[in-house]
Coordinates of N, CA and C in Angstrom, one line a residue:
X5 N 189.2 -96.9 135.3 CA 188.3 -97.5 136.2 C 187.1 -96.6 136.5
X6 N 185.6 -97.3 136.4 CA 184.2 -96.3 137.0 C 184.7 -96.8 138.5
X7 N 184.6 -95.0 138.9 CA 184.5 -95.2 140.6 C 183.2 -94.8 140.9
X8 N 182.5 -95.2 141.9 CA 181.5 -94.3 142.2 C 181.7 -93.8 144.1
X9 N 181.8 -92.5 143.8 CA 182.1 -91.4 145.3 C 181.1 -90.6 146.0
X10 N 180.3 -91.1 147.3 CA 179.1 -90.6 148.0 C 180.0 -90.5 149.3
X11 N 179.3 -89.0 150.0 CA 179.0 -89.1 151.5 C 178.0 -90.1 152.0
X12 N 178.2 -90.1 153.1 CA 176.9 -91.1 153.8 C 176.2 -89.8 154.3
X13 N 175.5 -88.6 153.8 CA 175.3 -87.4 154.7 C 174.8 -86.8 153.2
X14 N 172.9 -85.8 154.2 CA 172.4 -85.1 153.5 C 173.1 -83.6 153.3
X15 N 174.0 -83.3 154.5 CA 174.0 -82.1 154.7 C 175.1 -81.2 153.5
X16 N 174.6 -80.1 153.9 CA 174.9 -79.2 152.1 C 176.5 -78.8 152.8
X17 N 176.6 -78.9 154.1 CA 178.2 -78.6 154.2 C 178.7 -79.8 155.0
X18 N 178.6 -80.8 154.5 CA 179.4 -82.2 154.6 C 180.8 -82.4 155.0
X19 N 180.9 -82.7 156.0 CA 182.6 -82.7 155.9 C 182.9 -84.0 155.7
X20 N 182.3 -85.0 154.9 CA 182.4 -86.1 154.3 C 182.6 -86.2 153.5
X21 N 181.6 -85.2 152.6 CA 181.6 -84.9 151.3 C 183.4 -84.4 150.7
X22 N 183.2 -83.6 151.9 CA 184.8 -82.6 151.8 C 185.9 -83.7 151.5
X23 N 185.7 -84.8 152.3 CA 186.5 -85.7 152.7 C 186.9 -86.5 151.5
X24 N 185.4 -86.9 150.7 CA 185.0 -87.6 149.4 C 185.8 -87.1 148.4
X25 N 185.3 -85.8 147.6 CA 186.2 -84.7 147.2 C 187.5 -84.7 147.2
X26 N 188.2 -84.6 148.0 CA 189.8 -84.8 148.2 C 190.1 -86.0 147.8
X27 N 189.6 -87.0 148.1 CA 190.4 -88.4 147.8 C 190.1 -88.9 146.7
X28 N 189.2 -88.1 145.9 CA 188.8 -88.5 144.6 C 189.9 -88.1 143.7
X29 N 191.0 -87.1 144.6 CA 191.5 -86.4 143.5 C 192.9 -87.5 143.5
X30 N 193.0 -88.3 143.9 CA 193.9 -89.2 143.9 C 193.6 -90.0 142.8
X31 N 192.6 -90.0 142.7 CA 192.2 -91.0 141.2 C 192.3 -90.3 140.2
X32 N 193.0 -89.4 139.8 CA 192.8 -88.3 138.9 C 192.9 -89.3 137.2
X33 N 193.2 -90.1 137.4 CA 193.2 -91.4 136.3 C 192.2 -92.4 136.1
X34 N 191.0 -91.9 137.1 CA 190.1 -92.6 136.9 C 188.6 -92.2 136.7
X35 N 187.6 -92.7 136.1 CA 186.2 -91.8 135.6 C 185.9 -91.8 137.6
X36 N 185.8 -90.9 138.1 CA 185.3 -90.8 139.5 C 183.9 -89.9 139.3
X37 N 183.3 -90.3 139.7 CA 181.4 -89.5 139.9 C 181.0 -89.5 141.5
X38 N 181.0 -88.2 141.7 CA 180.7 -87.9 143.3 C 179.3 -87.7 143.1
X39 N 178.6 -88.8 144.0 CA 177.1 -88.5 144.0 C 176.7 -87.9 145.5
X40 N 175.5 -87.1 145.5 CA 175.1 -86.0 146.6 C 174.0 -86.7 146.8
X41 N 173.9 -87.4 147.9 CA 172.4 -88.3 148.6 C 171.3 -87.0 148.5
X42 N 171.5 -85.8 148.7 CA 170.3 -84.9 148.3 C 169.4 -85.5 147.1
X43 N 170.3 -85.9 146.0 CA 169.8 -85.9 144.9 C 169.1 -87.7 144.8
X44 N 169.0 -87.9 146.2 CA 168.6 -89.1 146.2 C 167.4 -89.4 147.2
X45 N 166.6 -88.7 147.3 CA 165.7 -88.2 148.9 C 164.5 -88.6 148.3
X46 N 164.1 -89.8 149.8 CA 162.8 -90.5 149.0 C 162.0 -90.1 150.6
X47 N 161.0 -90.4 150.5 CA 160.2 -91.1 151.2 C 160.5 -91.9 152.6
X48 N 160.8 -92.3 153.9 CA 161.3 -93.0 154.7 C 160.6 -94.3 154.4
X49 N 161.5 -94.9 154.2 CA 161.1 -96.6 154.5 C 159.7 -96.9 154.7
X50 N 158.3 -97.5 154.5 CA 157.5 -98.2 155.3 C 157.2 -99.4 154.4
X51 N 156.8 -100.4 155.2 CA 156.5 -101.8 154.2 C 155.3 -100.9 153.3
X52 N 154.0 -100.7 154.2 CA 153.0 -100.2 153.9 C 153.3 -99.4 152.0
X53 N 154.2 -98.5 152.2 CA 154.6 -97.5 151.4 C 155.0 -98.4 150.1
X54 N 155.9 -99.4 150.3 CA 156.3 -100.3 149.3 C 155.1 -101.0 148.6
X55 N 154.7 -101.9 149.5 CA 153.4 -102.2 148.8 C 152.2 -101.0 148.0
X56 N 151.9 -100.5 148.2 CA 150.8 -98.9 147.9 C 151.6 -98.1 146.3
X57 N 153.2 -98.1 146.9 CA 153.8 -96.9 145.3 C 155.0 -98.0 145.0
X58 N 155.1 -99.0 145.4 CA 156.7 -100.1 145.1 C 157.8 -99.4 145.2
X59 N 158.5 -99.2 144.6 CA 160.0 -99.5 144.7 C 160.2 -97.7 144.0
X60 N 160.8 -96.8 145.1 CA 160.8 -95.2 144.1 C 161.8 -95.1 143.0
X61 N 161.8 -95.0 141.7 CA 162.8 -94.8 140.6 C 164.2 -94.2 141.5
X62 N 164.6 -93.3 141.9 CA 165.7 -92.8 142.8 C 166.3 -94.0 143.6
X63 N 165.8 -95.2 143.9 CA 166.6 -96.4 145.0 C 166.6 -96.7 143.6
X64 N 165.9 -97.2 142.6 CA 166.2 -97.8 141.5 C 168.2 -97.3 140.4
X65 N 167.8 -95.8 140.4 CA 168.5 -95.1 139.9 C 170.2 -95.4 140.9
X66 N 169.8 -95.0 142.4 CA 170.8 -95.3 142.8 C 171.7 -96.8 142.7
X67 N 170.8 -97.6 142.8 CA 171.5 -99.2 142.7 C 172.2 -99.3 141.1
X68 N 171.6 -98.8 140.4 CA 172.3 -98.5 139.1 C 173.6 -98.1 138.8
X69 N 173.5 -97.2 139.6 CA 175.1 -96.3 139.8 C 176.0 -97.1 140.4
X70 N 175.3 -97.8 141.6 CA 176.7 -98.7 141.6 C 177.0 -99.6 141.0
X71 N 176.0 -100.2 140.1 CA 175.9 -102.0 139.4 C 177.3 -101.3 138.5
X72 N 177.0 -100.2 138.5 CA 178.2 -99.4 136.1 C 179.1 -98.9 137.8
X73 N 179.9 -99.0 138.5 CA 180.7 -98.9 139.1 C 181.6 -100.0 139.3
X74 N 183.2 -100.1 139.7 CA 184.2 -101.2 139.7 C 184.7 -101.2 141.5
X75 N 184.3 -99.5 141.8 CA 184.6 -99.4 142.9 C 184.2 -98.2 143.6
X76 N 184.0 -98.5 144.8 CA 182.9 -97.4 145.8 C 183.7 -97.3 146.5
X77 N 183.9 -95.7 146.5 CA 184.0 -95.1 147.7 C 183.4 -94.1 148.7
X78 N 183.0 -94.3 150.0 CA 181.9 -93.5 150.7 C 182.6 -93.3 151.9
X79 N 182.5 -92.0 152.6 CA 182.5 -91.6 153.5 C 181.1 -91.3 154.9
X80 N 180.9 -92.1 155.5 CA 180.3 -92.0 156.4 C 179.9 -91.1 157.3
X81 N 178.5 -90.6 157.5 CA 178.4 -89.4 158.4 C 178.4 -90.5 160.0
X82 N 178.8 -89.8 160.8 CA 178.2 -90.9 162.1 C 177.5 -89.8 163.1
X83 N 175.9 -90.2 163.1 CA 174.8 -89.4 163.5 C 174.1 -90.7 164.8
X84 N 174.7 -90.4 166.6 CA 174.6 -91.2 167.1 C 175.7 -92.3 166.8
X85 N 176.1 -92.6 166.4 CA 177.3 -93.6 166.6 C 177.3 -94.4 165.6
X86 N 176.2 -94.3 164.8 CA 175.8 -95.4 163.4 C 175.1 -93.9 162.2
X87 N 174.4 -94.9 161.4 CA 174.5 -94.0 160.0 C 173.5 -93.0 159.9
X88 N 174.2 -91.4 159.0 CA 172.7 -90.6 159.3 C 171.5 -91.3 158.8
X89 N 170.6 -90.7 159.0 CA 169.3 -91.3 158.5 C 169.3 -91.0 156.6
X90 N 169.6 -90.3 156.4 CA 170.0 -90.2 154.8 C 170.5 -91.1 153.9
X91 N 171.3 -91.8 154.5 CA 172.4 -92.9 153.9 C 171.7 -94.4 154.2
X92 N 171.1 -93.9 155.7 CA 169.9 -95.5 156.2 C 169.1 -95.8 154.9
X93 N 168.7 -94.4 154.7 CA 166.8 -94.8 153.8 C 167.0 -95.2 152.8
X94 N 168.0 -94.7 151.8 CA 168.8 -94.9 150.6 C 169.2 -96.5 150.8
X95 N 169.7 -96.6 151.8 CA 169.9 -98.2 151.7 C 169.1 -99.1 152.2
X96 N 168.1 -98.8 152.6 CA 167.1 -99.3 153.2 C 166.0 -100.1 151.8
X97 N 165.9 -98.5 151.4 CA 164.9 -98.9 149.9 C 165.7 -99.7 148.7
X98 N 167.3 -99.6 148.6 CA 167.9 -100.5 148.0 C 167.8 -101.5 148.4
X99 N 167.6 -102.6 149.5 CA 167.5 -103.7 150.1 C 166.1 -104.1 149.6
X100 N 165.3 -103.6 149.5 CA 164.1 -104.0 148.9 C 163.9 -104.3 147.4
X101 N 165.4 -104.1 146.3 CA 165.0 -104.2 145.5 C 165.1 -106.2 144.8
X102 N 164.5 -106.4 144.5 CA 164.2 -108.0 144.0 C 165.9 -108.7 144.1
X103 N 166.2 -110.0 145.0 CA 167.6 -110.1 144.4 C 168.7 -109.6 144.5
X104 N 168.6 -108.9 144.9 CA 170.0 -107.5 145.1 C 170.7 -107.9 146.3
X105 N 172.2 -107.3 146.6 CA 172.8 -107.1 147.3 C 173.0 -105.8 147.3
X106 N 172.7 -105.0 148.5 CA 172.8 -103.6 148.7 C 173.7 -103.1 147.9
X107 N 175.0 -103.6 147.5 CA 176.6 -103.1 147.1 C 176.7 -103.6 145.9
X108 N 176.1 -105.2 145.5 CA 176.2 -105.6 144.4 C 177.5 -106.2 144.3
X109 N 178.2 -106.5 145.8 CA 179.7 -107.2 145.7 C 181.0 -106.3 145.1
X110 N 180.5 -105.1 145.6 CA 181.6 -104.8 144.7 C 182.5 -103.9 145.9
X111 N 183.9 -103.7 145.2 CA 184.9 -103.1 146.5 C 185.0 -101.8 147.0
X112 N 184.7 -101.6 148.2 CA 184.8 -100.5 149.3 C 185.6 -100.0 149.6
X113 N 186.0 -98.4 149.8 CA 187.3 -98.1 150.0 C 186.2 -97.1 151.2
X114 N 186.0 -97.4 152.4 CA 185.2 -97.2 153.5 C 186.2 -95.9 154.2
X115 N 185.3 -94.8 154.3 CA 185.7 -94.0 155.1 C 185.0 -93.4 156.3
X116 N 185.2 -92.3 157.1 CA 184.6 -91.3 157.8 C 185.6 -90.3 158.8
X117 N 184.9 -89.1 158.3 CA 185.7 -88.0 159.1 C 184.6 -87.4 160.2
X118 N 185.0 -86.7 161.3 CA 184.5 -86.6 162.2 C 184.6 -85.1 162.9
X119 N 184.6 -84.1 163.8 CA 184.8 -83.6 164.2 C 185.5 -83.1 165.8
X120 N 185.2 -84.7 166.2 CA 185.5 -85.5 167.1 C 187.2 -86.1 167.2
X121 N 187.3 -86.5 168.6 CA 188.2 -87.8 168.3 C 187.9 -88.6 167.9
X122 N 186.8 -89.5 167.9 CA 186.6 -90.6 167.2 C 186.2 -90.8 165.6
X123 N 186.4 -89.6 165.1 CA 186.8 -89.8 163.5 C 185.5 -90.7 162.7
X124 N 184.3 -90.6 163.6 CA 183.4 -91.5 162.7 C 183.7 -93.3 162.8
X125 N 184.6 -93.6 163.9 CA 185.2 -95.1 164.0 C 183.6 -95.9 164.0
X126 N 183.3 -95.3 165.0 CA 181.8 -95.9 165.4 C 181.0 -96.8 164.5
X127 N 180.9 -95.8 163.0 CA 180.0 -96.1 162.1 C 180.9 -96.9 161.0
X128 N 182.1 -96.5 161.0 CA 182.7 -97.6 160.1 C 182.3 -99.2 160.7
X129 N 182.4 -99.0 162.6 CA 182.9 -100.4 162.8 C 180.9 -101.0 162.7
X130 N 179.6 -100.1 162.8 CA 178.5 -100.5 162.3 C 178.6 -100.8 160.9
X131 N 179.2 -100.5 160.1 CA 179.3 -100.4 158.6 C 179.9 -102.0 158.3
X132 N 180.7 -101.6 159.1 CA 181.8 -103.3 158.8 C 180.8 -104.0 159.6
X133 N 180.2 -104.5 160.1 CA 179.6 -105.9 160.9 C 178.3 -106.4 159.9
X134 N 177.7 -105.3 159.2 CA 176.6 -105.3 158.6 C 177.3 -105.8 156.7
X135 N 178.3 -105.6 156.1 CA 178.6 -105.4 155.0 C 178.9 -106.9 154.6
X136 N 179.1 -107.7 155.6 CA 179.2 -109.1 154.6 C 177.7 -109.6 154.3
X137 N 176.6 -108.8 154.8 CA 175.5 -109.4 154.4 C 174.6 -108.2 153.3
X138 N 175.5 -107.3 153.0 CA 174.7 -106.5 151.7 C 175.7 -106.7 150.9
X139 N 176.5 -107.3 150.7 CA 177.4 -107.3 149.6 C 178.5 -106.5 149.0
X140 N 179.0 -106.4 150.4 CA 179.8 -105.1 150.2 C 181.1 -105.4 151.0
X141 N 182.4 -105.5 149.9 CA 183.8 -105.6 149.8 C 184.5 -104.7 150.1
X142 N 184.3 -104.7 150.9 CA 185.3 -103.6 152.2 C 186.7 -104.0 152.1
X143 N 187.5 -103.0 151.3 CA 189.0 -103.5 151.1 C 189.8 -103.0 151.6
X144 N 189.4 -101.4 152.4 CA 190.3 -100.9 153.0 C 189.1 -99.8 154.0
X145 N 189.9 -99.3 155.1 CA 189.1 -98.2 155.5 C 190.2 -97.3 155.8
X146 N 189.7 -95.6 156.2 CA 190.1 -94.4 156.8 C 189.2 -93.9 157.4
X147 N 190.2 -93.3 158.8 CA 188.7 -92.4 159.9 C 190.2 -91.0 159.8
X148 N 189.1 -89.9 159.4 CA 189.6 -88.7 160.0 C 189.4 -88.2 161.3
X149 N 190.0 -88.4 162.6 CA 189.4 -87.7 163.7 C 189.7 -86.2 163.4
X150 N 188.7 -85.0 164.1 CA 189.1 -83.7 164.2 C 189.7 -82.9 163.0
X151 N 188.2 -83.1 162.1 CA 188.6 -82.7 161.0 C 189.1 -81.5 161.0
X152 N 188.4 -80.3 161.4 CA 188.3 -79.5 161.7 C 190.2 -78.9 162.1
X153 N 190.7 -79.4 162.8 CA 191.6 -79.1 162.8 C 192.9 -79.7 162.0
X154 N 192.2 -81.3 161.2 CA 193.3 -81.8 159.9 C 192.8 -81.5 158.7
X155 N 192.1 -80.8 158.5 CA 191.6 -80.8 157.2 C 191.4 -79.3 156.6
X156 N 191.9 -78.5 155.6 CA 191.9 -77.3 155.3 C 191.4 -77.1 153.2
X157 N 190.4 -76.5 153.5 CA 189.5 -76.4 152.4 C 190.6 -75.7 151.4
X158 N 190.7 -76.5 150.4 CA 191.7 -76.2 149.3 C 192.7 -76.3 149.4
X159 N 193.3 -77.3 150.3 CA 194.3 -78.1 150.2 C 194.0 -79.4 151.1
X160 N 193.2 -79.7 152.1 CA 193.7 -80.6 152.2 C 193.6 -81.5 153.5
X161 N 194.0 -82.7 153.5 CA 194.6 -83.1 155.0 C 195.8 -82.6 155.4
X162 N 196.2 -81.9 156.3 CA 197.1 -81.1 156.9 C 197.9 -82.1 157.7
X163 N 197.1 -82.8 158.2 CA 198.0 -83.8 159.5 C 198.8 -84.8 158.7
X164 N 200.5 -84.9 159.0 CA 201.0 -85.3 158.0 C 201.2 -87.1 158.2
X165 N 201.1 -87.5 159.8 CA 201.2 -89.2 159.8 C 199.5 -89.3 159.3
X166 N 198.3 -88.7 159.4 CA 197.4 -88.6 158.8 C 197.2 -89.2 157.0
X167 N 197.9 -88.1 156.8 CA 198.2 -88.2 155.3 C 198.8 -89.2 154.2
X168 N 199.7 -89.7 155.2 CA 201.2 -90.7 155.0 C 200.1 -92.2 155.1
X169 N 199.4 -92.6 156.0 CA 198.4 -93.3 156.2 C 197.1 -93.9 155.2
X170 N 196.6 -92.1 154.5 CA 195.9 -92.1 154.0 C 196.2 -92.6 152.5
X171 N 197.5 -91.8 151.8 CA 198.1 -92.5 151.0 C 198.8 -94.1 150.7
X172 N 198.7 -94.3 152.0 CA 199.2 -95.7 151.8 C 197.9 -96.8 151.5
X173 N 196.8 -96.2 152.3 CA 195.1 -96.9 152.1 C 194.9 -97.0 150.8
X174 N 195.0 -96.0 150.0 CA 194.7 -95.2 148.3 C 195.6 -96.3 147.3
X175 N 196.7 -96.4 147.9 CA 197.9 -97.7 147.2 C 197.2 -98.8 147.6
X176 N 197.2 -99.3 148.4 CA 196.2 -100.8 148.7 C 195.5 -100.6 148.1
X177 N 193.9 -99.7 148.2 CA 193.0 -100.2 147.1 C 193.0 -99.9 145.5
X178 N 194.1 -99.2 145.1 CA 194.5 -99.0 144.1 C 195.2 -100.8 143.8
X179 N 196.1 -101.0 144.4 CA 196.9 -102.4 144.0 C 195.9 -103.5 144.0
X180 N 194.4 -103.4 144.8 CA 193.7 -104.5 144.7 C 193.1 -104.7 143.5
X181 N 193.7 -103.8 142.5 CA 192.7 -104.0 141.0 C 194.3 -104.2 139.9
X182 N 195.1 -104.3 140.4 CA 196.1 -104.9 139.7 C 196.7 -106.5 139.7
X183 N 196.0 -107.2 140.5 CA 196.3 -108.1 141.2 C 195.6 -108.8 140.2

């Protein structure tokens, strides 16, 4: 199976990314491609802007990567309680492209880790209210609260009902493509 794996987050020490990373490795059976929104940095939104230079090759490039995808998975930064502005623009300038649905319909394995107690809930539950109208099949979610203290670089989620949870999420959307 093409997976395609993004943080919702520009930042070069992501603990999304971290997040992204790790649960990719559950797919070890599958083509997984971890894409870096760095490598996707346009311009902020303006109609003005669209009209004057149209549509930047990079929103183009990105909607691509997911169309040759079966399944996306993203971890959400939560900047204010909803999405960094990184992950906004990116989808923002995707929404403008002719016809499109942001996601292209295809299935979501929705996450966010946090540093917090609230694990990034916030933006998932912005994420979910908005997703039946970009086309986006939200089949499962995960929130890590207090990464920081569940999460240990090179190995792992440490928190074990955490973990037990997390694997059970990975079987669901794993089983949703056996069905």
């Amino acid at each position: 199976m093409k997976i395609l794996a993004f943080a919702g987050s520009n930042s070069e020490v992501s603990i999304n990314k971290k997040l992204i990373s790790y649960v990719s490795l559950f797919f070890n059976e599958d083509d997984v491609e971890i894409l870096d929104l760095n490598d996707f940095e346009m311009p902020i939104y303006k109609h003005e802007r669209e009209l004057q230079n149209g549509i930047p090759q990079l929103a183009k490039d990105f909607a691509a990567k997911i169309d040759s995808s079966e399944l996306i998975i993203m971890s959400l930064a939560e900047h204010n309680s909803a999405y960094s502005t990184a992950f906004k623009n990116v989808f923002d300038w995707i929404s403008r492209i002719k016809d499109r649905k942001h996601f292209g319909d295809k299935p979501i394995f929705l996450m966010a880790t946090a540093p917090g107690n609230g694990g990034g809930k916030n933006v998932i539950e912005v994420f979910l209210k908005r997703a039946p109208f970009s086309g986006a099949n939200v089949i499962e979610t995960f929130s890590l609260p207090n990464f920081r203290d569940r999460f240990e670089e090179g190995f792992g989620i440490t928190d074990a009902e955490k973990l037990t949870e997390l694997k059970s999420k990975i079987e669901t959307v794993k089983q949703f493509f056996t069905n």
